[in-house]
Amino acid sequence: DQQVKQNSPSLSVQEGRISILNCDYTNSMFDYFLWYKKYPAEGPTFLISISSIKDKNEDGRFTVFLNKSAKHLSLHIVPSQPGDSAVYFCAAKSGATTDKLIFGTGTRLQVFP
Amino acid sequence: DVKVTQSSRYLVKRTGEKVFLECVQDMDHENMFWYRQDPGLGLRLIYFSYDVKMKEKGDIPEGYSVSREKKERFSLILESASTNQTSMYLCATSRGNYGYTFGSGTRLTVV
């Protein structure tokens, strides 16, 4: 039972354009969401997060949007750069007492010149 | 910065061998996790630990065990390695509501 879903396994975007990565979840108890970026042969690195009390969080070129009613979040990267080419995982967790993250299946982003 | 070190980047083991994957962190984090990453399946939680000598099963614990004798070290054990355990193994630590810090991963191949 996949509680966090990334339905697009891959995305290709031209440099300078916007990249939009999507994530859906099924568990209404999730209250904190994160995006991680992973290069080959490296561990994932934290990118940006959002609490369920917000609907938007921005950090430089990266913005995460949360639509609780639709159980959907998205990551926007503007402008996209070739160095953004990586696999992106969304993750979610619930409750203040547990740190266990549930990850999606990942989306491979390729930014071409 | 928190450093999470996994002892091996690449490992090749034979079917039936007992395999130890080691993870060490240097920032006194309480929580430690073992995931495996497979194409199309994302990151799946194997085991986690919130304290020394404490362990909890994740979503796919079958065929694995763990050990946490010291706060900084969390070991993943494959009791009898099988080819379906060929994967990228990722260790992570966390403290509170701040997300994870991952190690660089161990690419295990079982032949």
PDB file of C-alpha atoms in Angstrom:
ATOM      1  CA  ASP A   1       0.000   0.000   0.000  1.00  0.00           C
ATOM      2  CA  GLN A   2       1.835   3.062  -1.293  1.00  0.00           C
ATOM      3  CA  GLN A   3       0.921   5.948   0.987  1.00  0.00           C
ATOM      4  CA  VAL A   4       3.088   8.434  -0.892  1.00  0.00           C
ATOM      5  CA  LYS A   5       2.999   8.350  -4.672  1.00  0.00           C
ATOM      6  CA  GLN A   6       5.008  10.052  -7.355  1.00  0.00           C
ATOM      7  CA  ASN A   7       3.235   9.083 -10.541  1.00  0.00           C
ATOM      8  CA  SER A   8       5.794  10.508 -12.946  1.00  0.00           C
ATOM      9  CA  PRO A   9       8.948   8.399 -12.952  1.00  0.00           C
ATOM     10  CA  SER A  10      10.767  10.920 -15.106  1.00  0.00           C
ATOM     11  CA  LEU A  11      10.609  14.515 -16.280  1.00  0.00           C
ATOM     12  CA  SER A  12      12.662  16.351 -18.865  1.00  0.00           C
ATOM     13  CA  VAL A  13      12.867  20.163 -18.828  1.00  0.00           C
ATOM     14  CA  GLN A  14      14.862  22.737 -20.717  1.00  0.00           C
ATOM     15  CA  GLU A  15      17.342  24.862 -18.788  1.00  0.00           C
ATOM     16  CA  GLY A  16      15.773  28.112 -17.590  1.00  0.00           C
ATOM     17  CA  ARG A  17      12.232  26.751 -17.610  1.00  0.00           C
ATOM     18  CA  ILE A  18      10.116  25.680 -14.662  1.00  0.00           C
ATOM     19  CA  SER A  19      10.246  22.111 -13.357  1.00  0.00           C
ATOM     20  CA  ILE A  20       7.151  20.873 -11.537  1.00  0.00           C
ATOM     21  CA  LEU A  21       7.367  17.626  -9.620  1.00  0.00           C
ATOM     22  CA  ASN A  22       4.194  16.176  -8.152  1.00  0.00           C
ATOM     23  CA  CYS A  23       3.422  13.987  -5.179  1.00  0.00           C
ATOM     24  CA  ASP A  24       0.152  12.556  -3.858  1.00  0.00           C
ATOM     25  CA  TYR A  25      -0.521  10.989  -0.493  1.00  0.00           C
ATOM     26  CA  THR A  26      -3.345   8.969   0.983  1.00  0.00           C
ATOM     27  CA  ASN A  27      -2.856   9.252   4.752  1.00  0.00           C
ATOM     28  CA  SER A  28      -4.723  12.285   6.118  1.00  0.00           C
ATOM     29  CA  MET A  29      -2.677  12.018   9.335  1.00  0.00           C
ATOM     30  CA  PHE A  30       0.477  13.189   7.570  1.00  0.00           C
ATOM     31  CA  ASP A  31       1.374  16.627   8.906  1.00  0.00           C
ATOM     32  CA  TYR A  32       4.876  17.274   7.617  1.00  0.00           C
ATOM     33  CA  PHE A  33       6.242  16.880   4.111  1.00  0.00           C
ATOM     34  CA  LEU A  34       9.763  16.991   2.747  1.00  0.00           C
ATOM     35  CA  TRP A  35      11.560  16.849  -0.582  1.00  0.00           C
ATOM     36  CA  TYR A  36      14.921  15.160  -1.015  1.00  0.00           C
ATOM     37  CA  LYS A  37      17.277  15.232  -3.959  1.00  0.00           C
ATOM     38  CA  LYS A  38      19.529  12.320  -4.840  1.00  0.00           C
ATOM     39  CA  TYR A  39      22.486  12.114  -7.185  1.00  0.00           C
ATOM     40  CA  PRO A  40      23.771   8.691  -8.313  1.00  0.00           C
ATOM     41  CA  ALA A  41      26.049   6.964  -5.803  1.00  0.00           C
ATOM     42  CA  GLU A  42      25.195   9.517  -3.094  1.00  0.00           C
ATOM     43  CA  GLY A  43      22.708   9.600  -0.261  1.00  0.00           C
ATOM     44  CA  PRO A  44      19.607  11.806  -0.556  1.00  0.00           C
ATOM     45  CA  THR A  45      19.995  15.371   0.659  1.00  0.00           C
ATOM     46  CA  PHE A  46      17.275  17.480   2.201  1.00  0.00           C
ATOM     47  CA  LEU A  47      15.877  20.155  -0.099  1.00  0.00           C
ATOM     48  CA  ILE A  48      12.790  21.793   1.373  1.00  0.00           C
ATOM     49  CA  SER A  49       9.910  20.992   3.690  1.00  0.00           C
ATOM     50  CA  ILE A  50       6.429  22.175   4.570  1.00  0.00           C
ATOM     51  CA  SER A  51       4.184  21.787   7.572  1.00  0.00           C
ATOM     52  CA  SER A  52       0.514  20.998   7.099  1.00  0.00           C
ATOM     53  CA  ILE A  53      -0.404  24.351   8.641  1.00  0.00           C
ATOM     54  CA  LYS A  54       1.037  26.076   5.584  1.00  0.00           C
ATOM     55  CA  ASP A  55       0.206  25.879   1.914  1.00  0.00           C
ATOM     56  CA  LYS A  56       3.443  27.239   0.517  1.00  0.00           C
ATOM     57  CA  ASN A  57       7.099  27.381   1.449  1.00  0.00           C
ATOM     58  CA  GLU A  58       9.783  29.024  -0.629  1.00  0.00           C
ATOM     59  CA  ASP A  59      13.570  28.765  -0.532  1.00  0.00           C
ATOM     60  CA  GLY A  60      15.404  30.442  -3.359  1.00  0.00           C
ATOM     61  CA  ARG A  61      14.589  28.695  -6.628  1.00  0.00           C
ATOM     62  CA  PHE A  62      12.567  26.014  -4.837  1.00  0.00           C
ATOM     63  CA  THR A  63       8.948  26.315  -3.772  1.00  0.00           C
ATOM     64  CA  VAL A  64       6.752  23.608  -2.320  1.00  0.00           C
ATOM     65  CA  PHE A  65       2.973  23.872  -2.503  1.00  0.00           C
ATOM     66  CA  LEU A  66       0.613  21.830  -0.358  1.00  0.00           C
ATOM     67  CA  ASN A  67      -3.062  21.227  -1.150  1.00  0.00           C
ATOM     68  CA  LYS A  68      -4.437  19.352   1.841  1.00  0.00           C
ATOM     69  CA  SER A  69      -7.920  18.885   0.470  1.00  0.00           C
ATOM     70  CA  ALA A  70      -6.495  17.175  -2.607  1.00  0.00           C
ATOM     71  CA  LYS A  71      -3.741  15.424  -0.621  1.00  0.00           C
ATOM     72  CA  HIS A  72      -1.270  16.742  -3.136  1.00  0.00           C
ATOM     73  CA  LEU A  73       2.024  18.558  -3.001  1.00  0.00           C
ATOM     74  CA  SER A  74       4.289  19.841  -5.688  1.00  0.00           C
ATOM     75  CA  LEU A  75       7.841  21.105  -5.953  1.00  0.00           C
ATOM     76  CA  HIS A  76       8.551  23.973  -8.338  1.00  0.00           C
ATOM     77  CA  ILE A  77      12.076  24.736  -9.467  1.00  0.00           C
ATOM     78  CA  VAL A  78      12.502  28.071 -11.232  1.00  0.00           C
ATOM     79  CA  PRO A  79      14.664  28.513 -13.203  1.00  0.00           C
ATOM     80  CA  SER A  80      15.809  24.957 -13.751  1.00  0.00           C
ATOM     81  CA  GLN A  81      19.542  24.369 -14.089  1.00  0.00           C
ATOM     82  CA  PRO A  82      21.510  21.374 -15.411  1.00  0.00           C
ATOM     83  CA  GLY A  83      22.816  20.767 -11.878  1.00  0.00           C
ATOM     84  CA  ASP A  84      19.243  20.111 -10.796  1.00  0.00           C
ATOM     85  CA  SER A  85      19.278  16.854 -12.759  1.00  0.00           C
ATOM     86  CA  ALA A  86      18.755  14.193 -10.105  1.00  0.00           C
ATOM     87  CA  VAL A  87      16.124  11.941  -8.601  1.00  0.00           C
ATOM     88  CA  TYR A  88      13.665  13.751  -6.343  1.00  0.00           C
ATOM     89  CA  PHE A  89      11.817  11.996  -3.543  1.00  0.00           C
ATOM     90  CA  CYS A  90       8.914  13.384  -1.617  1.00  0.00           C
ATOM     91  CA  ALA A  91       8.410  12.134   1.916  1.00  0.00           C
ATOM     92  CA  ALA A  92       5.784  12.490   4.614  1.00  0.00           C
ATOM     93  CA  LYS A  93       5.358  11.820   8.284  1.00  0.00           C
ATOM     94  CA  SER A  94       2.643  12.029  10.915  1.00  0.00           C
ATOM     95  CA  GLY A  95       2.537  12.892  14.564  1.00  0.00           C
ATOM     96  CA  ALA A  96       4.926  14.662  16.847  1.00  0.00           C
ATOM     97  CA  THR A  97       6.161  11.490  18.463  1.00  0.00           C
ATOM     98  CA  THR A  98       7.537   9.646  15.503  1.00  0.00           C
ATOM     99  CA  ASP A  99      10.291  10.544  13.092  1.00  0.00           C
ATOM    100  CA  LYS A 100       9.534   7.816  10.596  1.00  0.00           C
ATOM    101  CA  LEU A 101       9.409   9.113   7.032  1.00  0.00           C
ATOM    102  CA  ILE A 102       7.402   7.482   4.269  1.00  0.00           C
ATOM    103  CA  PHE A 103       8.997   8.063   0.883  1.00  0.00           C
ATOM    104  CA  GLY A 104       7.567   8.148  -2.599  1.00  0.00           C
ATOM    105  CA  THR A 105       9.032   6.223  -5.519  1.00  0.00           C
ATOM    106  CA  GLY A 106      10.961   9.177  -6.904  1.00  0.00           C
ATOM    107  CA  THR A 107      10.978  11.267 -10.080  1.00  0.00           C
ATOM    108  CA  ARG A 108      14.087  11.513 -12.228  1.00  0.00           C
ATOM    109  CA  LEU A 109      14.494  15.083 -13.439  1.00  0.00           C
ATOM    110  CA  GLN A 110      16.697  15.823 -16.398  1.00  0.00           C
ATOM    111  CA  VAL A 111      17.450  19.448 -17.242  1.00  0.00           C
ATOM    112  CA  PHE A 112      18.912  19.850 -20.717  1.00  0.00           C
ATOM    113  CA  PRO A 113      20.644  22.927 -22.184  1.00  0.00           C
TER     114      PRO A 113
ATOM    115  CA  ASP B   1      27.153  19.404   9.947  1.00  0.00           C
ATOM    116  CA  VAL B   2      26.040  15.929  10.883  1.00  0.00           C
ATOM    117  CA  LYS B   3      28.179  13.286   9.352  1.00  0.00           C
ATOM    118  CA  VAL B   4      26.740   9.845   8.654  1.00  0.00           C
ATOM    119  CA  THR B   5      29.333   7.335   7.551  1.00  0.00           C
ATOM    120  CA  GLN B   6      28.603   3.996   5.967  1.00  0.00           C
ATOM    121  CA  SER B   7      31.584   1.695   6.146  1.00  0.00           C
ATOM    122  CA  SER B   8      31.526   0.464   2.537  1.00  0.00           C
ATOM    123  CA  ARG B   9      30.496   2.108  -0.735  1.00  0.00           C
ATOM    124  CA  TYR B  10      30.429  -1.166  -2.674  1.00  0.00           C
ATOM    125  CA  LEU B  11      30.143  -4.756  -1.499  1.00  0.00           C
ATOM    126  CA  VAL B  12      29.920  -8.057  -3.335  1.00  0.00           C
ATOM    127  CA  LYS B  13      28.834 -11.064  -1.300  1.00  0.00           C
ATOM    128  CA  ARG B  14      27.890 -14.641  -2.043  1.00  0.00           C
ATOM    129  CA  THR B  15      24.460 -16.151  -1.504  1.00  0.00           C
ATOM    130  CA  GLY B  16      24.144 -17.508   2.020  1.00  0.00           C
ATOM    131  CA  GLU B  17      26.831 -15.287   3.537  1.00  0.00           C
ATOM    132  CA  LYS B  18      26.166 -13.276   6.672  1.00  0.00           C
ATOM    133  CA  VAL B  19      26.598  -9.604   5.817  1.00  0.00           C
ATOM    134  CA  PHE B  20      27.135  -6.650   8.131  1.00  0.00           C
ATOM    135  CA  LEU B  21      26.480  -3.085   7.017  1.00  0.00           C
ATOM    136  CA  GLU B  22      27.756  -0.484   9.436  1.00  0.00           C
ATOM    137  CA  CYS B  23      26.581   3.073   9.969  1.00  0.00           C
ATOM    138  CA  VAL B  24      28.174   5.605  12.298  1.00  0.00           C
ATOM    139  CA  GLN B  25      26.997   9.149  13.068  1.00  0.00           C
ATOM    140  CA  ASP B  26      28.889  11.842  14.928  1.00  0.00           C
ATOM    141  CA  MET B  27      26.197  14.245  16.146  1.00  0.00           C
ATOM    142  CA  ASP B  28      24.478  12.455  19.003  1.00  0.00           C
ATOM    143  CA  HIS B  29      21.196  11.935  17.152  1.00  0.00           C
ATOM    144  CA  GLU B  30      18.743   9.622  18.858  1.00  0.00           C
ATOM    145  CA  ASN B  31      17.051   8.237  15.763  1.00  0.00           C
ATOM    146  CA  MET B  32      18.664   6.018  13.162  1.00  0.00           C
ATOM    147  CA  PHE B  33      17.152   4.291  10.146  1.00  0.00           C
ATOM    148  CA  TRP B  34      18.015   1.748   7.472  1.00  0.00           C
ATOM    149  CA  TYR B  35      16.384   2.005   4.033  1.00  0.00           C
ATOM    150  CA  ARG B  36      16.923   0.246   0.770  1.00  0.00           C
ATOM    151  CA  GLN B  37      16.470   1.921  -2.566  1.00  0.00           C
ATOM    152  CA  ASP B  38      15.335  -0.001  -5.625  1.00  0.00           C
ATOM    153  CA  PRO B  39      14.299   1.316  -9.058  1.00  0.00           C
ATOM    154  CA  GLY B  40      10.578   2.003  -9.226  1.00  0.00           C
ATOM    155  CA  LEU B  41      10.112   1.279  -5.526  1.00  0.00           C
ATOM    156  CA  GLY B  42      11.698   4.331  -3.954  1.00  0.00           C
ATOM    157  CA  LEU B  43      13.099   4.157  -0.438  1.00  0.00           C
ATOM    158  CA  ARG B  44      11.656   1.459   1.770  1.00  0.00           C
ATOM    159  CA  LEU B  45      12.209   1.326   5.515  1.00  0.00           C
ATOM    160  CA  ILE B  46      13.817  -1.857   6.830  1.00  0.00           C
ATOM    161  CA  TYR B  47      14.421  -1.113  10.520  1.00  0.00           C
ATOM    162  CA  PHE B  48      14.782   1.884  12.760  1.00  0.00           C
ATOM    163  CA  SER B  49      15.921   2.697  16.262  1.00  0.00           C
ATOM    164  CA  TYR B  50      15.019   5.518  18.639  1.00  0.00           C
ATOM    165  CA  ASP B  51      17.546   4.647  21.315  1.00  0.00           C
ATOM    166  CA  VAL B  52      20.383   2.341  22.274  1.00  0.00           C
ATOM    167  CA  LYS B  53      19.373  -1.327  22.290  1.00  0.00           C
ATOM    168  CA  MET B  54      16.003  -0.366  20.924  1.00  0.00           C
ATOM    169  CA  LYS B  55      14.783  -1.421  17.472  1.00  0.00           C
ATOM    170  CA  GLU B  56      11.557  -1.437  15.537  1.00  0.00           C
ATOM    171  CA  LYS B  57      10.599  -3.132  12.307  1.00  0.00           C
ATOM    172  CA  GLY B  58       9.951  -1.032   9.273  1.00  0.00           C
ATOM    173  CA  ASP B  59       7.984  -2.025   6.212  1.00  0.00           C
ATOM    174  CA  ILE B  60      10.292  -4.764   4.876  1.00  0.00           C
ATOM    175  CA  PRO B  61      12.212  -6.354   7.793  1.00  0.00           C
ATOM    176  CA  GLU B  62      12.180  -9.930   6.504  1.00  0.00           C
ATOM    177  CA  GLY B  63      15.663 -11.322   6.065  1.00  0.00           C
ATOM    178  CA  TYR B  64      17.274  -8.540   8.069  1.00  0.00           C
ATOM    179  CA  SER B  65      18.154  -7.781  11.666  1.00  0.00           C
ATOM    180  CA  VAL B  66      19.807  -4.802  13.354  1.00  0.00           C
ATOM    181  CA  SER B  67      21.995  -3.970  16.299  1.00  0.00           C
ATOM    182  CA  ARG B  68      22.412  -0.752  18.219  1.00  0.00           C
ATOM    183  CA  GLU B  69      24.811  -1.243  21.116  1.00  0.00           C
ATOM    184  CA  LYS B  70      26.031   2.366  21.092  1.00  0.00           C
ATOM    185  CA  LYS B  71      24.164   5.539  20.278  1.00  0.00           C
ATOM    186  CA  GLU B  72      26.398   6.440  17.358  1.00  0.00           C
ATOM    187  CA  ARG B  73      26.399   3.066  15.609  1.00  0.00           C
ATOM    188  CA  PHE B  74      23.538   1.230  13.885  1.00  0.00           C
ATOM    189  CA  SER B  75      24.300  -2.021  12.110  1.00  0.00           C
ATOM    190  CA  LEU B  76      22.187  -3.825   9.539  1.00  0.00           C
ATOM    191  CA  ILE B  77      22.662  -7.590   9.336  1.00  0.00           C
ATOM    192  CA  LEU B  78      21.683  -9.855   6.490  1.00  0.00           C
ATOM    193  CA  GLU B  79      21.539 -13.231   8.200  1.00  0.00           C
ATOM    194  CA  SER B  80      21.829 -15.245   4.981  1.00  0.00           C
ATOM    195  CA  ALA B  81      22.232 -13.048   1.929  1.00  0.00           C
ATOM    196  CA  SER B  82      20.049 -13.735  -1.083  1.00  0.00           C
ATOM    197  CA  THR B  83      20.085 -12.299  -4.602  1.00  0.00           C
ATOM    198  CA  ASN B  84      16.873 -10.359  -3.964  1.00  0.00           C
ATOM    199  CA  GLN B  85      18.761  -8.377  -1.354  1.00  0.00           C
ATOM    200  CA  THR B  86      20.949  -6.839  -4.038  1.00  0.00           C
ATOM    201  CA  SER B  87      20.213  -3.144  -3.569  1.00  0.00           C
ATOM    202  CA  MET B  88      21.425   0.277  -2.468  1.00  0.00           C
ATOM    203  CA  TYR B  89      21.309   0.494   1.323  1.00  0.00           C
ATOM    204  CA  LEU B  90      20.983   3.887   2.949  1.00  0.00           C
ATOM    205  CA  CYS B  91      21.449   4.770   6.593  1.00  0.00           C
ATOM    206  CA  ALA B  92      19.932   7.957   8.025  1.00  0.00           C
ATOM    207  CA  THR B  93      19.787   9.802  11.328  1.00  0.00           C
ATOM    208  CA  SER B  94      17.472  12.445  12.710  1.00  0.00           C
ATOM    209  CA  ARG B  95      16.629  14.398  15.826  1.00  0.00           C
ATOM    210  CA  GLY B  96      13.206  15.868  16.255  1.00  0.00           C
ATOM    211  CA  ASN B  97      11.216  17.332  13.410  1.00  0.00           C
ATOM    212  CA  TYR B  98      14.122  18.254  11.161  1.00  0.00           C
ATOM    213  CA  GLY B  99      14.193  15.528   8.569  1.00  0.00           C
ATOM    214  CA  TYR B 100      16.937  13.060   7.933  1.00  0.00           C
ATOM    215  CA  THR B 101      20.624  13.171   7.198  1.00  0.00           C
ATOM    216  CA  PHE B 102      21.667  10.285   4.993  1.00  0.00           C
ATOM    217  CA  GLY B 103      24.923   8.476   4.520  1.00  0.00           C
ATOM    218  CA  SER B 104      26.372   7.995   1.050  1.00  0.00           C
ATOM    219  CA  GLY B 105      24.921   4.517   0.717  1.00  0.00           C
ATOM    220  CA  THR B 106      26.278   1.007   0.243  1.00  0.00           C
ATOM    221  CA  ARG B 107      25.697  -0.699  -3.086  1.00  0.00           C
ATOM    222  CA  LEU B 108      25.403  -4.402  -2.205  1.00  0.00           C
ATOM    223  CA  THR B 109      25.495  -7.089  -4.868  1.00  0.00           C
ATOM    224  CA  VAL B 110      24.699 -10.656  -3.873  1.00  0.00           C
ATOM    225  CA  VAL B 111      25.897 -13.266  -6.375  1.00  0.00           C
TER     226      VAL B 111
END
